[in-house]
Tab-separated table of C-alpha atoms in Angstrom:
chain	number	residue	atom	x	y	z
A	1108	MET	CA	138.777	212.905	152.865
A	1109	ASP	CA	135.189	213.393	153.925
A	1110	ALA	CA	133.499	210.031	154.416
A	1111	GLY	CA	130.078	211.617	153.752
A	1112	ALA	CA	130.826	212.500	150.095
A	1113	PRO	CA	130.702	208.981	148.525
A	1114	ILE	CA	127.518	208.208	150.484
A	1115	ALA	CA	125.922	211.395	149.204
A	1116	ALA	CA	126.940	210.487	145.626
A	1117	SER	CA	125.467	207.025	145.882
A	1118	GLU	CA	122.323	208.521	147.466
A	1119	VAL	CA	121.938	210.748	144.370
A	1120	ARG	CA	122.391	207.767	142.065
A	1121	PHE	CA	119.798	205.632	143.839
A	1122	ARG	CA	117.384	208.544	144.264
A	1123	SER	CA	117.548	209.136	140.529
A	1124	LEU	CA	116.724	205.492	139.846
A	1125	PHE	CA	113.867	205.611	142.372
A	1126	GLU	CA	112.472	208.811	140.876
A	1127	ASN	CA	112.716	207.846	137.220
A	1128	THR	CA	112.178	204.108	136.861
A	1129	PRO	CA	108.865	203.081	135.249
A	1130	GLU	CA	108.578	200.321	137.864
A	1131	LEU	CA	106.438	200.963	140.925
A	1132	VAL	CA	108.659	201.196	144.003
A	1133	LEU	CA	107.350	201.255	147.570
A	1134	TYR	CA	108.960	201.018	150.955
A	1135	GLN	CA	106.710	199.538	153.620
A	1136	ASN	CA	107.167	198.962	157.326
A	1137	PRO	CA	106.432	195.500	158.756
A	1138	ALA	CA	102.826	196.589	159.424
A	1139	GLY	CA	102.349	197.149	155.687
A	1140	ILE	CA	102.232	200.967	155.980
A	1141	ILE	CA	103.724	202.866	153.048
A	1142	LEU	CA	106.733	204.912	154.173
A	1143	ASP	CA	107.914	205.923	150.711
A	1144	ALA	CA	106.526	205.700	147.171
A	1145	ASN	CA	108.120	206.635	143.861
A	1146	PRO	CA	106.537	208.889	141.198
A	1147	ALA	CA	105.676	205.874	139.012
A	1148	PHE	CA	103.481	204.505	141.800
A	1149	LEU	CA	101.914	207.908	142.499
A	1150	ALA	CA	101.149	208.312	138.802
A	1151	VAL	CA	99.409	204.920	138.589
A	1152	VAL	CA	97.258	205.461	141.687
A	1153	GLU	CA	96.750	209.135	140.753
A	1154	LYS	CA	97.555	210.427	144.260
A	1155	SER	CA	100.030	212.871	145.718
A	1156	LYS	CA	102.816	211.653	147.944
A	1157	GLU	CA	101.040	213.091	151.003
A	1158	GLN	CA	97.908	211.069	150.218
A	1159	VAL	CA	99.918	207.866	150.136
A	1160	ILE	CA	102.516	208.035	152.878
A	1161	GLY	CA	101.295	206.588	156.180
A	1162	LYS	CA	98.500	204.584	154.494
A	1163	PRO	CA	98.422	200.801	154.396
A	1164	TYR	CA	99.259	199.552	150.881
A	1165	SER	CA	96.153	197.354	151.015
A	1166	ASP	CA	94.077	200.577	150.675
A	1167	PHE	CA	95.275	200.666	147.057
A	1168	LEU	CA	94.644	197.011	146.246
A	1169	PRO	CA	91.440	195.257	145.252
A	1170	LEU	CA	90.031	192.914	147.886
A	1171	ARG	CA	90.832	189.908	145.713
A	1172	ALA	CA	94.561	190.740	145.551
A	1173	GLN	CA	95.041	191.682	149.215
A	1174	PRO	CA	95.652	188.152	150.587
A	1175	ILE	CA	98.603	187.424	148.269
A	1176	PHE	CA	100.248	190.777	149.028
A	1177	THR	CA	99.753	190.265	152.768
A	1178	GLN	CA	101.139	186.738	152.560
A	1179	LYS	CA	104.196	187.807	150.540
A	1180	LEU	CA	104.853	190.776	152.820
A	1181	ARG	CA	104.879	188.354	155.748
A	1182	GLU	CA	107.425	186.148	153.933
A	1183	ALA	CA	109.632	189.171	153.217
A	1184	ILE	CA	109.435	190.281	156.850
A	1185	ALA	CA	110.572	186.777	157.789
A	1186	GLY	CA	113.719	187.588	155.832
A	1187	LYS	CA	113.073	186.117	152.397
A	1188	THR	CA	113.189	187.930	149.054
A	1189	VAL	CA	109.973	186.936	147.298
A	1190	ARG	CA	108.792	187.268	143.734
A	1191	PHE	CA	105.296	186.668	142.363
A	1192	GLU	CA	102.950	187.589	139.540
A	1193	VAL	CA	99.532	189.078	140.104
A	1194	PHE	CA	96.710	190.557	138.046
A	1195	ALA	CA	95.373	193.555	139.945
A	1196	SER	CA	94.484	197.212	139.770
A	1197	GLN	CA	96.456	199.775	141.795
A	1198	GLY	CA	94.200	202.430	143.245
A	1199	GLN	CA	91.604	203.260	140.599
A	1200	SER	CA	93.759	202.052	137.676
A	1201	ALA	CA	92.628	199.404	135.219
A	1202	PRO	CA	93.792	195.937	136.282
A	1203	ARG	CA	97.213	194.966	134.891
A	1204	HIS	CA	99.602	192.046	135.183
A	1205	TRP	CA	102.426	192.767	137.643
A	1206	ASP	CA	105.723	191.056	138.299
A	1207	VAL	CA	106.288	191.890	141.962
A	1208	VAL	CA	109.477	191.572	144.028
A	1209	LYS	CA	109.549	192.184	147.789
A	1210	ILE	CA	112.961	192.619	149.364
A	1211	PRO	CA	113.522	192.792	153.140
A	1212	LEU	CA	115.686	195.619	154.474
A	1213	ARG	CA	117.816	194.601	157.457
A	1214	GLN	CA	119.328	196.763	160.120
A	1215	GLU	CA	121.593	195.019	162.589
A	1216	GLY	CA	120.249	191.649	161.506
A	1217	GLU	CA	116.628	192.598	161.980
A	1218	VAL	CA	114.097	193.232	159.206
A	1219	VAL	CA	112.886	196.786	159.644
A	1220	GLY	CA	111.016	197.210	156.377
A	1221	VAL	CA	110.323	195.827	152.929
A	1222	HIS	CA	111.039	197.266	149.473
A	1223	MET	CA	108.575	196.412	146.773
A	1224	VAL	CA	109.271	196.713	143.057
A	1225	ALA	CA	106.363	195.991	140.696
A	1226	ARG	CA	106.922	195.783	136.954
A	1227	ASP	CA	104.028	196.015	134.491
A	1228	ILE	CA	104.144	192.829	132.378
A	1229	THR	CA	100.660	193.163	130.885
A	1230	GLU	CA	101.776	193.248	127.261
A	1231	LYS	CA	104.194	190.374	127.692
A	1232	THR	CA	101.508	188.317	129.410
A	1233	GLN	CA	99.000	189.091	126.676
A	1234	HIS	CA	101.474	188.056	123.989
A	1235	GLN	CA	102.130	184.838	125.834
A	1236	GLU	CA	98.412	184.163	126.004
A	1237	GLU	CA	98.052	184.865	122.278
A	1238	ILE	CA	100.886	182.490	121.469
A	1239	PHE	CA	99.323	179.894	123.724
A	1240	VAL	CA	95.970	180.143	121.910
A	1241	GLN	CA	97.706	180.120	118.529
A	1242	ASN	CA	99.638	177.019	119.523
A	1243	GLN	CA	96.461	175.305	120.580
A	1244	ASN	CA	94.824	176.219	117.268
A	1245	LEU	CA	97.769	174.873	115.313
A	1246	GLN	CA	97.755	171.669	117.322
A	1247	GLN	CA	94.036	171.316	116.669
A	1248	PHE	CA	94.656	172.000	112.987
A	1249	ALA	CA	97.400	169.360	112.827
A	1250	TYR	CA	95.131	166.897	114.582
A	1251	ILE	CA	92.225	167.559	112.219
A	1252	VAL	CA	94.461	167.256	109.178
A	1253	SER	CA	96.037	164.051	110.388
A	1254	HIS	CA	92.601	162.605	111.018
A	1255	ASN	CA	91.421	163.550	107.558
A	1256	LEU	CA	94.517	162.059	105.976
A	1257	ARG	CA	94.145	158.907	107.993
A	1258	ALA	CA	90.548	158.213	106.861
A	1259	PRO	CA	91.210	157.755	103.108
A	1260	LEU	CA	94.592	156.230	103.850
A	1261	ALA	CA	93.104	153.532	106.103
A	1262	ASN	CA	90.584	152.822	103.347
A	1263	ALA	CA	93.378	152.522	100.790
A	1264	VAL	CA	95.300	150.108	103.006
A	1265	GLY	CA	92.215	147.939	103.405
A	1266	LEU	CA	91.390	148.067	99.701
A	1267	VAL	CA	94.901	147.104	98.605
A	1268	GLU	CA	94.786	144.181	101.009
A	1269	LEU	CA	91.469	143.133	99.486
A	1270	LEU	CA	92.698	143.674	95.951
A	1271	SER	CA	95.493	141.158	96.420
A	1272	THR	CA	92.907	138.458	97.097
A	1273	GLU	CA	90.533	139.336	94.240
A	1274	GLU	CA	90.810	137.695	90.849
A	1275	GLN	CA	92.272	140.160	88.420
A	1276	GLY	CA	89.736	141.373	85.872
A	1277	SER	CA	86.730	140.205	87.914
A	1278	PRO	CA	83.935	142.727	88.665
A	1279	PHE	CA	85.013	142.770	92.322
A	1280	PHE	CA	88.561	143.552	91.338
A	1281	GLU	CA	87.373	146.440	89.186
A	1282	GLU	CA	85.055	147.839	91.889
A	1283	THR	CA	87.779	147.627	94.505
A	1284	ARG	CA	90.203	149.359	92.175
A	1285	GLN	CA	87.700	152.186	91.623
A	1286	TYR	CA	87.237	152.691	95.351
A	1287	LEU	CA	90.998	152.699	95.727
A	1288	GLN	CA	91.266	155.397	93.098
A	1289	GLN	CA	88.582	157.521	94.787
A	1290	ASN	CA	90.305	157.296	98.134
A	1291	LEU	CA	93.675	158.229	96.708
A	1292	GLN	CA	92.049	161.240	95.060
A	1293	GLN	CA	90.474	162.112	98.391
A	1294	LEU	CA	93.900	161.912	100.002
A	1295	ASP	CA	95.216	164.274	97.372
A	1296	LEU	CA	92.301	166.669	97.981
A	1297	VAL	CA	92.973	166.802	101.706
A	1298	LEU	CA	96.590	167.711	101.047
A	1299	ARG	CA	95.564	170.355	98.529
A	1300	ASP	CA	93.068	171.818	100.996
A	1301	MET	CA	95.742	171.925	103.643
A	1302	ASN	CA	98.030	173.711	101.230
A	1303	THR	CA	95.321	176.273	100.427
A	1304	ILE	CA	94.639	176.913	104.093
A	1305	LEU	CA	98.304	177.264	104.989
A	1306	THR	CA	98.857	179.629	102.060
A	1307	ILE	CA	95.977	181.825	103.206
A	1308	ARG	CA	97.266	181.888	106.774
A	1309	ASP	CA	100.683	182.749	105.449
A	1310	GLN	CA	99.385	185.627	103.386
A	1311	GLN	CA	96.891	187.069	105.825
A	1312	HIS	CA	99.234	189.865	106.770
A	1313	LEU	CA	99.884	190.652	103.129
A	1314	ALA	CA	96.238	191.068	102.162
A	1315	VAL	CA	96.145	194.761	101.383
A	1316	PRO	CA	92.533	195.901	101.295
A	1317	GLU	CA	91.390	198.106	98.461
A	1318	SER	CA	88.095	199.733	97.673
A	1319	VAL	CA	86.243	197.101	95.653
A	1320	PRO	CA	82.887	197.578	93.899
A	1321	LEU	CA	80.698	194.900	95.463
A	1322	GLN	CA	78.313	194.451	92.573
A	1323	GLU	CA	81.135	193.861	90.109
A	1324	ILE	CA	82.496	190.930	92.129
A	1325	ILE	CA	79.058	189.362	92.603
A	1326	SER	CA	78.276	189.722	88.884
A	1327	GLN	CA	81.540	188.011	88.081
A	1328	VAL	CA	80.756	185.088	90.397
A	1329	LEU	CA	77.226	184.777	88.994
A	1330	GLN	CA	78.609	184.788	85.479
A	1331	ASP	CA	81.051	182.006	86.352
A	1332	LEU	CA	78.230	179.989	87.899
A	1333	ALA	CA	75.654	180.801	85.203
A	1334	ASP	CA	75.798	177.340	83.583
A	1335	VAL	CA	75.322	175.463	86.849
A	1336	LEU	CA	72.534	177.818	87.895
A	1337	ASP	CA	70.813	177.353	84.537
A	1338	GLN	CA	71.047	173.589	84.748
A	1339	CYS	CA	69.233	173.467	88.076
A	1340	GLY	CA	66.706	176.136	87.071
A	1341	GLY	CA	67.923	178.509	89.747
A	1342	THR	CA	67.121	182.220	89.798
A	1343	THR	CA	68.817	185.120	91.514
A	1344	GLN	CA	67.751	188.533	92.692
A	1345	ILE	CA	70.391	191.147	93.349
A	1346	GLU	CA	69.658	194.349	95.231
A	1347	ILE	CA	72.909	196.189	95.531
A	1348	ASP	CA	73.641	199.813	94.791
A	1349	GLN	CA	76.059	199.651	91.888
A	1350	HIS	CA	78.215	202.314	93.507
A	1351	MET	CA	78.593	200.467	96.789
A	1352	ARG	CA	82.193	199.682	97.617
A	1353	VAL	CA	83.778	197.599	100.351
A	1354	GLN	CA	87.271	197.663	101.806
A	1355	ALA	CA	88.369	194.221	100.775
A	1356	ASN	CA	90.796	192.006	99.001
A	1357	ARG	CA	89.363	191.250	95.562
A	1358	ALA	CA	90.407	187.584	95.489
A	1359	TYR	CA	89.037	186.953	98.993
A	1360	LEU	CA	85.752	188.605	98.137
A	1361	TYR	CA	85.412	186.494	95.005
A	1362	SER	CA	86.203	183.332	96.973
A	1363	ILE	CA	83.640	184.223	99.663
A	1364	PHE	CA	80.759	184.709	97.227
A	1365	PHE	CA	81.838	181.794	95.056
A	1366	ASN	CA	81.806	179.468	98.064
A	1367	LEU	CA	78.505	180.742	99.447
A	1368	LEU	CA	76.725	180.577	96.089
A	1369	THR	CA	78.175	177.145	95.290
A	1370	ASN	CA	76.841	175.977	98.657
A	1371	ALA	CA	73.422	177.441	97.880
A	1372	ILE	CA	73.389	175.475	94.610
A	1373	LYS	CA	74.730	172.284	96.139
A	1374	TYR	CA	72.275	172.285	99.039
A	1375	ARG	CA	69.205	173.345	97.080
A	1376	SER	CA	65.879	171.726	97.846
A	1377	ASP	CA	64.284	169.313	95.392
A	1378	GLN	CA	60.879	170.556	96.589
A	1379	ARG	CA	61.151	173.944	94.836
A	1380	PRO	CA	63.280	175.751	92.282
A	1381	LEU	CA	66.325	177.421	93.784
A	1382	HIS	CA	66.088	181.132	94.458
A	1383	ILE	CA	68.991	183.162	95.798
A	1384	ALA	CA	68.586	186.765	96.937
A	1385	ILE	CA	71.596	188.978	97.562
A	1386	ALA	CA	71.097	192.394	99.116
A	1387	ALA	CA	73.416	194.960	100.659
A	1388	ILE	CA	72.798	197.952	102.876
A	1389	ARG	CA	75.018	200.379	104.716
A	1390	ASP	CA	74.569	200.214	108.480
A	1391	GLY	CA	74.765	203.115	110.937
A	1392	GLY	CA	78.476	202.517	111.551
A	1393	GLY	CA	79.352	202.961	107.874
A	1394	ARG	CA	79.797	199.235	107.385
A	1395	GLN	CA	78.308	197.252	104.528
A	1396	VAL	CA	75.905	194.491	105.507
A	1397	VAL	CA	75.428	191.889	102.782
A	1398	THR	CA	72.831	189.120	103.039
A	1399	ILE	CA	72.755	186.003	100.885
A	1400	THR	CA	69.454	184.186	101.304
A	1401	ASP	CA	68.508	180.890	99.681
A	1402	ASN	CA	65.460	178.631	99.840
A	1403	GLY	CA	67.482	175.415	100.013
A	1404	VAL	CA	67.417	172.441	102.373
A	1405	GLY	CA	68.887	174.422	105.272
A	1406	PHE	CA	70.340	172.748	108.339
A	1407	ASP	CA	69.475	172.260	111.970
A	1408	GLN	CA	71.119	175.257	113.557
A	1409	GLU	CA	70.701	173.950	117.091
A	1410	GLN	CA	72.563	170.782	116.215
A	1411	ALA	CA	75.272	172.500	114.193
A	1412	GLY	CA	75.809	175.264	116.732
A	1413	ALA	CA	79.150	176.989	116.499
A	1414	ASP	CA	80.610	174.187	114.396
A	1415	ILE	CA	79.202	175.367	111.073
A	1416	PHE	CA	82.344	177.293	110.134
A	1417	LYS	CA	84.786	174.736	111.510
A	1418	LEU	CA	87.228	172.862	109.361
A	1419	TYR	CA	86.126	169.420	108.145
A	1420	LYS	CA	82.768	169.624	109.905
A	1421	ARG	CA	79.937	168.438	107.695
A	1422	PHE	CA	76.227	168.868	108.227
A	1423	HIS	CA	74.633	167.075	105.332
A	1424	THR	CA	74.637	163.324	105.078
A	1425	LYS	CA	73.498	162.630	101.558
A	1426	LEU	CA	75.560	165.202	99.757
A	1427	SER	CA	79.259	165.315	99.334
A	1428	GLY	CA	81.092	168.051	101.150
A	1429	ARG	CA	84.583	168.231	102.516
A	1430	GLY	CA	83.842	170.737	105.230
A	1431	VAL	CA	86.382	173.222	103.931
A	1432	GLY	CA	84.338	175.885	102.098
A	1433	LEU	CA	82.770	177.681	105.046
A	1434	TYR	CA	86.010	177.482	106.996
A	1435	LEU	CA	87.722	179.344	104.156
A	1436	VAL	CA	84.869	181.845	103.910
A	1437	LYS	CA	85.130	182.696	107.592
A	1438	THR	CA	88.928	182.946	107.424
A	1439	HIS	CA	88.690	185.320	104.474
A	1440	VAL	CA	86.000	187.476	106.067
A	1441	GLU	CA	87.918	187.778	109.313
A	1442	ASN	CA	91.194	188.519	107.539
A	1443	MET	CA	89.451	191.550	106.057
A	1444	GLY	CA	88.229	192.653	109.489
A	1445	GLY	CA	84.648	191.586	108.791
A	1446	GLN	CA	82.150	189.287	110.401
A	1447	ILE	CA	79.922	186.501	109.178
A	1448	GLU	CA	76.781	185.069	110.705
A	1449	VAL	CA	74.419	182.384	109.584
A	1450	HIS	CA	70.774	181.725	110.166
A	1451	SER	CA	69.219	178.541	108.876
A	1452	GLN	CA	66.083	176.519	109.205
A	1453	LEU	CA	65.769	172.924	108.143
A	1454	GLY	CA	63.629	172.675	105.019
A	1455	GLU	CA	63.303	176.465	104.698
A	1456	GLY	CA	66.672	177.807	103.642
A	1457	THR	CA	69.775	179.563	104.820
A	1458	ARG	CA	70.802	183.181	105.178
A	1459	PHE	CA	74.383	184.352	105.534
A	1460	THR	CA	74.986	187.884	106.787
A	1461	LEU	CA	78.346	189.458	106.046
A	1462	THR	CA	79.437	192.681	107.667
A	1463	LEU	CA	82.269	194.282	105.733
A	1464	ARG	CA	84.139	197.529	106.048
B	581	MET	CA	77.547	136.345	113.777
B	582	GLN	CA	74.728	138.822	113.107
B	583	THR	CA	76.416	142.181	112.658
B	584	ILE	CA	75.360	145.698	111.845
B	585	LEU	CA	77.773	148.281	110.509
B	586	ILE	CA	77.128	152.005	111.001
B	587	ASP	CA	79.410	154.062	108.750
B	588	ASP	CA	78.628	157.047	106.533
B	589	ASP	CA	81.591	156.337	104.264
B	590	PRO	CA	80.616	154.216	101.208
B	591	THR	CA	84.166	152.860	100.936
B	592	GLY	CA	84.094	151.717	104.542
B	593	VAL	CA	80.799	149.934	103.916
B	594	PHE	CA	82.045	148.334	100.700
B	595	LEU	CA	85.197	147.088	102.386
B	596	VAL	CA	83.439	145.502	105.353
B	597	LYS	CA	80.763	143.960	103.126
B	598	ARG	CA	83.369	142.355	100.888
B	599	LEU	CA	85.398	141.141	103.865
B	600	PHE	CA	82.307	139.479	105.325
B	601	GLN	CA	81.586	137.840	101.965
B	602	ARG	CA	85.133	136.580	101.708
B	603	ALA	CA	85.049	135.364	105.296
B	604	GLY	CA	82.003	133.242	104.445
B	605	LEU	CA	79.572	135.464	106.345
B	606	PRO	CA	77.720	137.149	103.473
B	607	ASP	CA	74.262	137.070	105.093
B	608	CYS	CA	75.408	138.213	108.507
B	609	LEU	CA	75.914	141.882	107.748
B	610	THR	CA	73.416	144.756	107.678
B	611	THR	CA	74.811	148.192	106.878
B	612	PHE	CA	73.606	151.710	107.649
B	613	LEU	CA	75.068	154.774	105.962
B	614	LEU	CA	72.874	157.020	108.125
B	615	PRO	CA	73.474	156.720	111.874
B	616	ALA	CA	69.966	158.068	112.592
B	617	GLU	CA	68.422	155.116	110.728
B	618	ALA	CA	70.603	152.642	112.585
B	619	LEU	CA	69.631	154.240	115.868
B	620	ALA	CA	65.917	154.049	115.027
B	621	PHE	CA	66.362	150.381	114.153
B	622	LEU	CA	68.189	149.583	117.402
B	623	GLN	CA	65.704	151.484	119.523
B	624	GLN	CA	62.713	149.691	118.020
B	625	ALA	CA	64.144	146.217	117.617
B	626	PRO	CA	62.841	143.552	120.018
B	627	THR	CA	65.668	142.020	122.045
B	628	GLU	CA	65.832	138.873	119.912
B	629	ALA	CA	66.277	140.972	116.748
B	630	LEU	CA	69.291	142.844	118.110
B	631	PRO	CA	72.558	141.967	116.382
B	632	GLU	CA	75.380	140.171	118.183
B	633	VAL	CA	77.931	142.657	116.943
B	634	ILE	CA	77.733	146.371	116.145
B	635	LEU	CA	80.574	148.049	114.282
B	636	LEU	CA	80.280	151.783	114.838
B	637	ASP	CA	82.170	154.537	113.045
B	638	LEU	CA	82.897	157.704	115.034
B	639	ASN	CA	83.303	160.586	112.621
B	640	MET	CA	79.894	161.016	110.979
B	641	PRO	CA	77.988	164.216	110.228
B	642	LEU	CA	74.938	165.138	112.324
B	643	LEU	CA	75.174	162.108	114.589
B	644	SER	CA	78.645	160.953	115.607
B	645	GLY	CA	79.393	157.488	116.934
B	646	TRP	CA	79.552	158.967	120.430
B	647	ASP	CA	76.104	160.518	119.925
B	648	VAL	CA	74.739	157.110	118.927
B	649	LEU	CA	76.156	155.526	122.096
B	650	GLU	CA	74.697	158.337	124.175
B	651	ALA	CA	71.277	157.802	122.608
B	652	LEU	CA	71.500	154.076	123.356
B	653	LYS	CA	72.204	154.629	127.047
B	654	PRO	CA	68.597	154.068	128.207
B	655	GLN	CA	68.708	150.516	126.818
B	656	GLN	CA	72.294	149.919	127.933
B	657	GLU	CA	71.552	146.851	130.091
B	658	GLU	CA	69.543	145.115	127.388
B	659	LEU	CA	72.218	145.855	124.810
B	660	LYS	CA	75.066	144.647	127.002
B	661	GLN	CA	73.321	141.287	127.379
B	662	ARG	CA	72.959	140.809	123.677
B	663	CYS	CA	75.421	142.965	121.687
B	664	SER	CA	79.140	143.478	121.471
B	665	ILE	CA	79.690	147.022	120.306
B	666	TYR	CA	83.002	147.766	118.602
B	667	ILE	CA	84.087	151.193	117.528
B	668	LEU	CA	85.586	151.025	114.058
B	669	THR	CA	87.397	154.258	113.304
B	670	SER	CA	90.270	155.679	111.338
B	671	SER	CA	91.013	157.944	114.304
B	672	LEU	CA	94.304	157.278	116.049
B	673	ALA	CA	93.594	159.831	118.776
B	674	PRO	CA	94.438	158.514	122.239
B	675	ALA	CA	91.468	160.547	123.526
B	676	ASP	CA	89.094	158.345	121.515
B	677	VAL	CA	90.735	155.163	122.818
B	678	ALA	CA	90.404	156.422	126.389
B	679	ARG	CA	86.802	157.444	125.843
B	680	ALA	CA	86.010	154.006	124.377
B	681	LYS	CA	87.544	152.330	127.438
B	682	ASP	CA	85.350	154.417	129.711
B	683	ASN	CA	82.162	153.593	127.869
B	684	PRO	CA	80.544	150.479	129.365
B	685	LEU	CA	78.776	149.672	126.083
B	686	VAL	CA	81.988	149.468	124.070
B	687	VAL	CA	83.918	146.199	123.973
B	688	ALA	CA	86.915	147.635	122.139
B	689	LEU	CA	88.051	150.256	119.690
B	690	LEU	CA	89.298	148.905	116.362
B	691	HIS	CA	91.386	150.982	114.012
B	692	LYS	CA	90.374	150.958	110.367
B	693	PRO	CA	90.807	149.114	108.109
B	694	LEU	CA	88.966	146.030	109.283
B	695	ASP	CA	90.666	142.806	108.161
B	696	TYR	CA	90.225	139.035	108.463
B	697	GLN	CA	92.279	138.907	111.622
B	698	LYS	CA	90.044	141.438	113.343
B	699	ILE	CA	86.906	139.577	112.219
B	700	GLN	CA	88.365	136.349	113.635
B	701	ASP	CA	89.177	138.097	116.905
B	702	ILE	CA	85.602	139.346	117.168
B	703	GLN	CA	84.296	135.847	116.492
B	704	ALA	CA	86.641	134.313	119.056
B	705	ARG	CA	85.555	136.806	121.678
B	706	LEU	CA	81.912	136.074	120.917
B	707	ARG	CA	82.447	132.342	121.505
B	708	GLN	CA	83.991	132.887	124.912
């Protein structure tokens, strides 16, 4: 039997792997010169085989990534198989995350060259980063919720302690009992809020957008708030084309305007009658830009900064607020692929700008 | 034991007030629901008018307890001579405990609710 036949067969098998694998495969000599490169590598660097062979691999690496490749090549030449992850471009390609293995090739006990196999792990890395951020958000959420449960609960513990020392039926007893009741209701509210938020998060992938007439939703909200608006002598001015439609979830849209208008009423100024103006225009990109402007007490934007939409952050001292409304508004807007911005001036008023599809 | 309490939560204020009454210290407590007002008071008060004890809540809108401490930094030495500042919070976060330990103005962090035992501990510490 011809001893050359099985070697030729295995050569075909390995050649096929080399030619067809999506991983980048290089063979370098100890000086780092490329002696062979597979089509996957050539495709990424957009060069022909002739343009690559005989060149140092570092020609195809960004300056920033060269030291690690040089270092790992040295380790492989010393006889070790090395594996590392790197974020780098190859040639002119966009930078990607690579899982790189360098394997020494020995002949008669001496390392004569190094194989390199680089696998693109960009998507996997991005998913990991997303999960990491999501985990951090959830941890933050759990922390915020636990803090907001703890506040009324600590009060309740203190009040019950106090109650046991007060004479039953005395005014102090009654006052303490009322505070206790308020704090237990607060506790209940926090849990309900949490439930609402979790439900929304749960359903955010189910929110199928439909074409919703904007004016109809706003009219509905104004109708539902008509009594409260009347009581405080508030007026509204709506400038929206009655045919304007937005790609939205009806319930979300209602909740957004209900929350924003309720805020405008709650944080009205006692210096002047409340006036709310709502206007919508279509921007150049075919998106609907809705502004809700009030002449209320406003807030110090510099102080509030990016916190205005955060859960359980409050910016008014004298008025009750749980710090949930604007968090929900932002969540809803973003679930529909929109954006929300706020501009406010203390003592002047507040303007919310929604950009919707 | 002249004390001021800075807490935006009416329940918190009610509870501490009543505890002070029941502990026989009804005239010793001044309360501020607005941290900004408390800060203005502390910044303007002559040394002899400063309280012996300050109970400071952390989680308040606009001006947190940490913000108040930061604003008091310029008069830190004067305050340390005269006042024992306690943080009184419902927060159980270890980060807050660590931050309180690092702040030279803060004697200790107390978890809400305040009770007789904690008032007695504050008094005992003051006598030392």
